[in-house]
Amino acid sequence: MRKRWSTLIAALLASAAWAGAADAAALRVGIQDDPDALDPAVSGTYAGRFVFAAMCDKLVDIAPDLTIVPQLATDWTWAPDQKSITFNLRPGVKFHDGTPFDAEAVKFNIERMTTMKDSRRKAELSAVAGVTVLSPTQVRLDLKEPFAPLLSVLSDRAGMMVSTKAGDDFANAPVCAGPYKFVERKARDLIRLEKFADYWDAKSYGYDQVVYYYISDSTVRLARVRAGDLDIAERVAPTDLKTVRDDRNLKLHSAPGLAVSHLMVNVGAGEKANTPLGKDARLRRAFELAIDRNAINKVAFNGEYTADNQMIPPSDPFYSKDNPAPKRDVEAAKKLIREAGMTTVPVELTFENALTDSRVAQIVQSMAKEAGFDVKLQPLETATAIQRYLAGNFEMYIGNWSGRGDPDPTLYAFFACNGGQNVNKYCNKELEGVLNAARAEGDMPKRKALYAKATGMYLTDLPTIPIYHPNWFFAARSAVDGLAVYPDGLLRLKGVKPAG
Amino acid sequence: MLGFIGRRLAVAIPTLLLVSVLMFGLQQFLPGDPAVALAGEENNPEVIAHLREKYQFDKPWPVQYARWLSAFVAGDFGTSVRTRLPIREMVIDKLPVTIELATLSMLVALAVGIPAGVIAALRRGGVTDYAVSVVGLAGLSIPSFWLGIMLILAFSVGLGWLPSGGYVPVSESIVGNLRSMLLPAVVLGTAATAVIMRHTRSAMLTVLKQDFVRTARAKGLRERLVIARHALRNGLIPVVTLATLEFGHLLSGAVLTEQVFGIPGFGKMIVDGVFGRDYAVVQAVVIVAAAIFLLMSLVADLAYMALNPRLRA
């Protein structure tokens, strides 16, 4: 009997080993969210972008230092008046269905993104007035007004090129021009891609297949990498990093992120703006002084994130070093509250009822209390919270913004009077003027100076109080070689290959 | 018998209709605009308005319901507004996975729960009885999420015997399928094991006191035969009913287990559907789940009739 059991176990183990061997050239990646529609024109999730990074090449890409580098466009020239940009396209590129990629395809894509009814890229591409095909490998984008962030916009979904044969059900079988092509999607389970043999740089890609498994829990994701059933887990929780560091079969890959978590104060949207905090910038300053960003980072995230006072992270070239985060000063906070003629300031803090935000909210509540803020916590289920956020139906809200490679989509969205994320209805015409000037400025040092000025202005008015920037942590098996994490947290597979 | 089944099925249809109306109505009370949830971080009023119109969120709910029902009856379950994938295919894809998981969990529960319950009843008040009760209570109280992670850490990370998650279809590999389902079935089956064990124990205790058992013993039958042929057979009647109904609970309780082991089942569909305000998905899943539940209760009644000849008349 015992012998029979051992034979059975041996057979099972052998079958496991065989299964592993068969998948030797497949990279198995655990992702936290299930991507939405796999169409760059309509997708709205980070998980979607994560998959696109292997499937859909863009006109340009970003380097780890956030500079713009060639991808489907080999180089580009801005017109002297900054109102148009001409791209030279990589010759000989094919979409996964064999259709050639050329200037006509660029025109088709930009027009698709700007005219498709449910396109979410319209706002991003609103500066584009038209596309002119100059030759099969040269195309010009004409702009309504100078718009320096355009290249950054084209380094994301708005710059992803899909086959000119794209139809209505594109999302079910996407066809792009990236290194991996779509094979199958099992809803809420996995997305399988395989290497595109005709890719222009196919030799730089070391895996024959990439499979993205949707595993929402970060502990479970990590356990599966530790067990060897996955090769990479994205977004490992800061509290699990010690486990990764202690496991000699794993490697921790990290990079500073672009995202920001901030306490947005309703200063002008409806009734909820009529609060002491919403009306008086001194009280918002007092609130900022009452909280200790480093302590929040330490307690909630084991000190693995970046405590900071700006919407743009310190790793970004546009970060303003002239505006450092103030140290916690409870006495100064109390003094400001007295100056405002108050002793206790009531605040209602709304947030999505998720683990991290709840933790941060509780820490903020207890810190602010010491200075005289009576913070009432209002946790809400995600969809409800977002709806309240968009309607400006909150006094203070923990906002989580994913950030972008260029400062404009963040700063303009939050601080221009009609910005897309300006849900707290903050309006400072002078600041808006500076943001508009930065938008049109092509010269890097001058643009930097303008954003430094803008940073000083929003940090004076404090319509929102940034607290920290999450960083990216990926756990990978040591057998995965060449992995690099980018500030946008997307997994680029160029140079990634099995070790040895 | 056929008349009984027919009557039950006839009652099932209005029940399902009622469930669907309730579900549809209740979803309207959920806070949060589905179009807004769908638009996500991109806060563009034009896009939100288009989504609202495209998926008819702007229509009164009885109109939405009527449209949904007529399509559903015709076999069109609609499209997921989030992923744009057809829901019917999703259901066809995921339902067998959850049914397999629930079936295997039930097998675990029966294989462990019935013998343990019988032994506990036979050794009433003894150490074994207490041990079984304590283990049973623990089985009921351990959160499946925690148990799942512990088993993964032990059997996948530590010993490396079993996969840490994922699902291998039977068509791909039978051994692979069983390997991928073993830990999830144990986790999901744990609570059911405890329930079945406790019920078997109390049913057996009742039966063992009955006259016919005493008569069987008096006839000189061996104790093993008394237990197996007379006591257990009668004691199992309530347990079988319970197990069939418990199967319905396993289907709906599979959510957490599926989550921990990354099994692409039915449970995950409904959770993601609710949070993403993907109403069509939620609606389809709930109706199908309700239908299964009704079917299982019919099976329970039939099994009861089969085991209890007095009801067959």
Coordinates of N, CA and C in Angstrom, one line a residue, chain B residues 1-156:
Chain B
M1 N -44.8 11.0 -8.8 CA -43.5 11.5 -8.8 C -43.3 12.6 -9.8
L2 N -43.7 12.3 -11.1 CA -43.5 13.3 -12.2 C -44.4 14.5 -11.9
G3 N -45.6 14.2 -11.4 CA -46.5 15.3 -11.1 C -45.8 16.2 -10.0
F4 N -45.2 15.6 -9.0 CA -44.5 16.4 -8.0 C -43.4 17.3 -8.6
I5 N -42.6 16.7 -9.5 CA -41.5 17.4 -10.1 C -42.1 18.6 -10.9
G6 N -43.2 18.2 -11.7 CA -43.8 19.2 -12.5 C -44.3 20.4 -11.7
R7 N -45.0 20.1 -10.6 CA -45.5 21.2 -9.7 C -44.4 22.0 -9.2
R8 N -43.3 21.4 -8.8 CA -42.2 22.2 -8.2 C -41.6 23.1 -9.3
L9 N -41.5 22.6 -10.5 CA -40.9 23.4 -11.6 C -41.8 24.5 -11.9
A10 N -43.1 24.3 -11.9 CA -44.1 25.3 -12.2 C -44.0 26.5 -11.1
V11 N -43.7 26.1 -9.9 CA -43.6 27.1 -8.9 C -42.3 27.9 -9.0
A12 N -41.3 27.2 -9.6 CA -39.9 27.8 -9.7 C -39.9 29.0 -10.6
I13 N -40.7 28.9 -11.7 CA -40.7 30.0 -12.6 C -41.1 31.4 -12.0
P14 N -42.3 31.4 -11.4 CA -42.6 32.7 -10.7 C -41.6 33.1 -9.7
T15 N -41.0 32.1 -9.0 CA -40.0 32.5 -8.0 C -38.8 33.2 -8.6
L16 N -38.4 32.6 -9.7 CA -37.3 33.2 -10.4 C -37.6 34.6 -10.9
L17 N -38.8 34.8 -11.4 CA -39.3 36.1 -11.9 C -39.2 37.1 -10.7
L18 N -39.7 36.6 -9.6 CA -39.7 37.5 -8.4 C -38.3 37.9 -8.0
V19 N -37.4 36.9 -8.0 CA -36.0 37.2 -7.7 C -35.4 38.2 -8.6
S20 N -35.7 38.0 -9.9 CA -35.2 39.0 -10.9 C -35.7 40.4 -10.7
V21 N -37.0 40.5 -10.4 CA -37.6 41.8 -10.2 C -37.0 42.5 -9.0
L22 N -36.9 41.7 -7.9 CA -36.3 42.2 -6.7 C -34.8 42.6 -6.9
M23 N -34.1 41.8 -7.6 CA -32.7 42.1 -7.9 C -32.6 43.4 -8.6
F24 N -33.4 43.5 -9.7 CA -33.3 44.7 -10.6 C -33.7 45.9 -9.8
G25 N -34.8 45.8 -9.0 CA -35.2 46.9 -8.2 C -34.2 47.3 -7.2
L26 N -33.6 46.3 -6.5 CA -32.7 46.6 -5.4 C -31.4 47.3 -5.9
Q27 N -31.0 46.9 -7.1 CA -29.8 47.5 -7.7 C -30.0 49.0 -8.0
Q28 N -31.3 49.4 -8.2 CA -31.5 50.8 -8.4 C -31.2 51.6 -7.2
F29 N -31.3 50.9 -6.0 CA -31.1 51.7 -4.8 C -29.7 51.7 -4.4
L30 N -28.8 51.0 -5.1 CA -27.4 51.0 -4.8 C -26.9 52.4 -5.0
P31 N -26.2 53.0 -4.1 CA -25.7 54.3 -4.3 C -24.5 54.2 -5.3
G32 N -24.2 55.3 -6.0 CA -23.2 55.3 -7.0 C -23.7 55.1 -8.4
D33 N -23.4 56.0 -9.3 CA -23.9 56.0 -10.6 C -23.1 55.0 -11.5
P34 N -23.7 54.0 -12.1 CA -22.9 53.1 -12.8 C -22.1 53.7 -14.0
A35 N -22.6 54.7 -14.6 CA -21.9 55.4 -15.7 C -20.6 56.1 -15.1
V36 N -20.7 56.6 -13.9 CA -19.6 57.3 -13.3 C -18.5 56.2 -12.9
A37 N -19.0 55.1 -12.3 CA -18.1 54.0 -11.9 C -17.4 53.5 -13.1
L38 N -18.1 53.5 -14.2 CA -17.5 53.0 -15.5 C -16.4 53.9 -16.0
A39 N -16.7 55.2 -15.9 CA -15.8 56.2 -16.5 C -14.5 56.3 -15.7
G40 N -14.6 55.9 -14.4 CA -13.4 55.9 -13.6 C -12.7 57.2 -13.4
E41 N -11.4 57.2 -13.5 CA -10.6 58.4 -13.2 C -10.9 59.5 -14.2
E42 N -11.2 59.1 -15.4 CA -11.4 60.1 -16.5 C -12.8 60.7 -16.2
N43 N -12.8 61.9 -15.7 CA -14.0 62.6 -15.3 C -14.5 63.5 -16.5
N44 N -15.0 62.9 -17.5 CA -15.4 63.7 -18.7 C -16.9 63.6 -18.8
P45 N -17.7 64.7 -18.5 CA -19.1 64.6 -18.5 C -19.7 64.1 -19.9
E46 N -19.0 64.4 -20.9 CA -19.5 63.9 -22.3 C -19.4 62.4 -22.3
V47 N -18.3 61.8 -21.8 CA -18.2 60.4 -21.9 C -19.2 59.7 -20.9
I48 N -19.4 60.3 -19.7 CA -20.3 59.8 -18.8 C -21.7 59.8 -19.4
A49 N -22.1 60.9 -20.0 CA -23.4 61.0 -20.6 C -23.6 59.9 -21.7
H50 N -22.5 59.8 -22.5 CA -22.6 58.8 -23.6 C -22.8 57.4 -23.0
L51 N -22.1 57.0 -22.0 CA -22.2 55.7 -21.4 C -23.6 55.5 -20.8
R52 N -24.1 56.5 -20.2 CA -25.4 56.4 -19.6 C -26.5 56.1 -20.6
E53 N -26.3 56.8 -21.8 CA -27.2 56.6 -22.9 C -27.0 55.2 -23.5
K54 N -25.7 54.9 -23.7 CA -25.4 53.6 -24.4 C -25.9 52.4 -23.7
Y55 N -25.8 52.4 -22.3 CA -26.2 51.3 -21.5 C -27.6 51.5 -20.9
Q56 N -28.3 52.5 -21.4 CA -29.6 52.8 -21.0 C -29.8 53.0 -19.5
F57 N -28.8 53.5 -18.8 CA -28.9 53.8 -17.4 C -29.9 54.9 -17.2
D58 N -30.2 55.7 -18.2 CA -31.0 56.9 -18.1 C -32.5 56.5 -18.2
K59 N -32.8 55.3 -18.6 CA -34.2 54.9 -18.7 C -34.8 54.5 -17.3
P60 N -36.1 54.6 -17.1 CA -36.7 54.2 -15.9 C -36.5 52.7 -15.7
W61 N -36.4 52.2 -14.5 CA -36.0 50.9 -14.3 C -37.0 49.8 -14.8
P62 N -38.3 50.1 -14.8 CA -39.2 49.0 -15.3 C -38.9 48.8 -16.8
V63 N -38.5 49.9 -17.5 CA -38.2 49.8 -18.9 C -36.9 49.0 -19.1
Q64 N -35.9 49.3 -18.3 CA -34.7 48.6 -18.3 C -34.9 47.1 -18.1
Y65 N -35.8 46.9 -17.1 CA -36.1 45.5 -16.7 C -36.8 44.7 -17.8
A66 N -37.8 45.4 -18.4 CA -38.5 44.7 -19.5 C -37.6 44.3 -20.7
R67 N -36.7 45.3 -21.0 CA -35.7 45.0 -22.1 C -34.8 43.8 -21.7
W68 N -34.3 43.9 -20.4 CA -33.4 42.9 -20.0 C -34.1 41.5 -20.0
L69 N -35.4 41.4 -19.5 CA -36.1 40.2 -19.4 C -36.3 39.5 -20.8
S70 N -36.7 40.4 -21.7 CA -37.0 39.8 -23.0 C -35.8 39.3 -23.7
A71 N -34.7 40.0 -23.5 CA -33.4 39.5 -24.0 C -33.0 38.2 -23.3
F72 N -33.1 38.2 -22.0 CA -32.6 37.1 -21.1 C -33.4 35.8 -21.5
V73 N -34.7 35.9 -21.7 CA -35.5 34.8 -22.0 C -35.1 34.2 -23.4
A74 N -34.6 35.1 -24.3 CA -34.2 34.7 -25.6 C -32.8 34.2 -25.6
G75 N -32.2 34.1 -24.4 CA -30.8 33.6 -24.2 C -29.7 34.6 -24.4
D76 N -30.1 35.9 -24.5 CA -29.1 36.9 -24.5 C -28.9 37.6 -23.2
F77 N -27.8 37.2 -22.5 CA -27.6 37.7 -21.2 C -27.0 39.1 -21.1
G78 N -26.7 39.6 -22.3 CA -26.1 41.0 -22.4 C -24.6 41.0 -22.4
T79 N -24.1 42.2 -22.3 CA -22.6 42.4 -22.4 C -22.1 43.0 -21.1
S80 N -21.0 42.6 -20.6 CA -20.5 43.3 -19.4 C -20.1 44.7 -19.8
V81 N -20.6 45.7 -19.0 CA -20.3 47.1 -19.4 C -18.8 47.4 -19.2
R82 N -18.2 46.6 -18.3 CA -16.8 46.9 -17.9 C -15.8 46.3 -19.0
T83 N -16.0 45.0 -19.2 CA -15.0 44.4 -20.1 C -15.5 44.2 -21.5
R84 N -16.8 44.5 -21.7 CA -17.4 44.4 -23.0 C -17.4 42.9 -23.5
L85 N -17.3 42.0 -22.6 CA -17.3 40.6 -23.0 C -18.8 40.1 -22.8
P86 N -19.2 39.1 -23.7 CA -20.6 38.6 -23.5 C -20.8 37.8 -22.2
I87 N -21.8 38.1 -21.5 CA -22.0 37.5 -20.2 C -22.4 36.1 -20.3
R88 N -23.1 35.7 -21.3 CA -23.5 34.3 -21.4 C -22.3 33.4 -21.5
E89 N -21.3 33.8 -22.3 CA -20.1 33.0 -22.4 C -19.4 33.0 -21.0
M90 N -19.4 34.1 -20.3 CA -18.8 34.1 -19.0 C -19.4 33.1 -18.1
V91 N -20.8 33.1 -18.1 CA -21.5 32.2 -17.2 C -21.2 30.7 -17.6
I92 N -21.2 30.5 -18.9 CA -20.9 29.1 -19.4 C -19.5 28.7 -19.0
D93 N -18.6 29.6 -19.0 CA -17.2 29.4 -18.7 C -17.0 29.2 -17.2
K94 N -17.7 30.0 -16.4 CA -17.4 30.0 -14.9 C -18.2 29.0 -14.1
L95 N -19.5 28.9 -14.5 CA -20.4 28.1 -13.7 C -19.9 26.6 -13.4
P96 N -19.4 25.9 -14.5 CA -18.9 24.6 -14.2 C -17.8 24.6 -13.2
V97 N -16.9 25.6 -13.3 CA -15.8 25.6 -12.3 C -16.3 25.7 -10.9
T98 N -17.2 26.6 -10.6 CA -17.8 26.7 -9.3 C -18.5 25.4 -8.9
I99 N -19.3 24.8 -9.8 CA -20.0 23.6 -9.5 C -19.0 22.5 -9.2
E100 N -17.9 22.4 -9.9 CA -16.9 21.4 -9.6 C -16.3 21.6 -8.3
L101 N -16.0 22.9 -8.0 CA -15.4 23.2 -6.7 C -16.4 22.8 -5.5
A102 N -17.7 23.2 -5.7 CA -18.7 22.9 -4.7 C -18.8 21.4 -4.5
T103 N -18.8 20.7 -5.7 CA -19.0 19.2 -5.6 C -17.9 18.5 -4.9
L104 N -16.6 18.9 -5.2 CA -15.5 18.3 -4.5 C -15.5 18.7 -3.1
S105 N -15.9 19.9 -2.8 CA -16.0 20.3 -1.3 C -17.0 19.5 -0.6
M106 N -18.1 19.2 -1.3 CA -19.1 18.4 -0.7 C -18.6 17.0 -0.4
L107 N -17.9 16.5 -1.4 CA -17.3 15.1 -1.3 C -16.4 15.1 0.0
V108 N -15.6 16.1 0.1 CA -14.7 16.2 1.3 C -15.5 16.2 2.5
A109 N -16.6 17.1 2.5 CA -17.4 17.2 3.7 C -18.1 15.9 4.1
L110 N -18.6 15.2 3.0 CA -19.3 13.9 3.3 C -18.3 12.9 3.8
A111 N -17.2 12.8 3.1 CA -16.2 11.8 3.4 C -15.6 11.9 4.8
V112 N -15.5 13.2 5.3 CA -15.0 13.4 6.6 C -16.1 13.5 7.6
G113 N -17.1 14.3 7.3 CA -18.2 14.6 8.2 C -19.0 13.4 8.7
I114 N -19.4 12.5 7.8 CA -20.3 11.4 8.2 C -19.5 10.4 9.1
P115 N -18.4 9.9 8.7 CA -17.7 9.0 9.6 C -17.4 9.7 11.0
A116 N -16.9 10.9 11.0 CA -16.6 11.6 12.2 C -17.8 11.7 13.1
G117 N -19.0 12.1 12.5 CA -20.2 12.2 13.2 C -20.7 10.9 13.8
V118 N -20.5 9.8 13.0 CA -21.0 8.5 13.5 C -20.1 8.1 14.7
I119 N -18.8 8.3 14.5 CA -17.9 7.9 15.6 C -18.2 8.7 16.9
A120 N -18.4 10.0 16.7 CA -18.7 10.8 17.9 C -20.0 10.3 18.6
A121 N -21.0 9.9 17.8 CA -22.2 9.5 18.4 C -22.0 8.2 19.1
L122 N -21.2 7.3 18.5 CA -21.0 6.0 19.1 C -20.2 6.1 20.4
R123 N -19.3 7.1 20.5 CA -18.5 7.3 21.7 C -19.0 8.5 22.4
R124 N -20.2 8.6 22.5 CA -20.8 9.8 23.2 C -20.2 10.1 24.5
G125 N -19.8 11.3 24.8 CA -19.3 11.7 26.1 C -17.8 11.3 26.3
G126 N -17.3 10.5 25.3 CA -15.9 10.1 25.5 C -14.9 11.2 24.9
V127 N -13.7 10.9 25.0 CA -12.6 11.8 24.5 C -12.8 12.1 23.0
T128 N -13.1 11.0 22.3 CA -13.2 11.1 20.8 C -14.4 12.1 20.5
D129 N -15.5 12.0 21.2 CA -16.6 12.8 21.0 C -16.3 14.3 21.2
Y130 N -15.6 14.5 22.3 CA -15.2 15.9 22.6 C -14.2 16.4 21.5
A131 N -13.3 15.6 21.1 CA -12.3 16.0 20.1 C -13.0 16.3 18.8
V132 N -14.0 15.5 18.4 CA -14.7 15.7 17.2 C -15.5 17.1 17.3
S133 N -16.1 17.3 18.5 CA -16.8 18.5 18.7 C -15.9 19.8 18.6
V134 N -14.8 19.7 19.2 CA -13.8 20.8 19.2 C -13.4 21.1 17.8
V135 N -13.0 20.0 17.1 CA -12.5 20.2 15.7 C -13.7 20.7 14.8
G136 N -14.9 20.2 15.1 CA -16.0 20.7 14.3 C -16.3 22.2 14.6
L137 N -16.2 22.6 15.8 CA -16.4 24.0 16.1 C -15.3 24.9 15.5
A138 N -14.1 24.4 15.5 CA -13.0 25.1 14.9 C -13.2 25.2 13.4
G139 N -13.7 24.1 12.8 CA -14.0 24.1 11.3 C -15.0 25.2 11.0
L140 N -16.0 25.4 11.9 CA -17.0 26.4 11.6 C -16.5 27.8 11.8
S141 N -15.5 27.9 12.7 CA -15.1 29.3 13.1 C -13.9 29.8 12.3
I142 N -13.1 28.9 11.7 CA -11.9 29.4 11.0 C -12.4 30.2 9.7
P143 N -11.9 31.4 9.5 CA -12.3 32.1 8.3 C -11.6 31.4 7.1
S144 N -12.3 31.2 6.1 CA -11.8 30.4 4.9 C -10.6 31.2 4.3
F145 N -10.7 32.5 4.4 CA -9.6 33.3 3.8 C -8.2 32.9 4.4
W146 N -8.3 32.9 5.8 CA -7.1 32.7 6.5 C -6.6 31.2 6.3
L147 N -7.6 30.3 6.4 CA -7.2 28.9 6.2 C -6.6 28.7 4.9
G148 N -7.1 29.3 3.8 CA -6.6 29.2 2.5 C -5.2 29.6 2.4
I149 N -4.9 30.8 3.0 CA -3.5 31.3 2.9 C -2.6 30.4 3.7
M150 N -3.0 29.9 4.8 CA -2.2 29.0 5.6 C -1.8 27.7 4.8
L151 N -2.9 27.2 4.2 CA -2.6 26.0 3.4 C -1.7 26.2 2.2
I152 N -1.8 27.4 1.6 CA -0.9 27.7 0.5 C 0.5 27.8 1.0
L153 N 0.6 28.5 2.2 CA 2.0 28.6 2.7 C 2.6 27.3 3.1
A154 N 1.7 26.4 3.6 CA 2.3 25.1 4.0 C 2.5 24.2 2.8
F155 N 1.5 24.0 2.0 CA 1.6 22.9 0.9 C 2.2 23.4 -0.4
S156 N 2.2 24.7 -0.6 CA 2.7 25.2 -1.9 C 4.0 25.9 -1.7

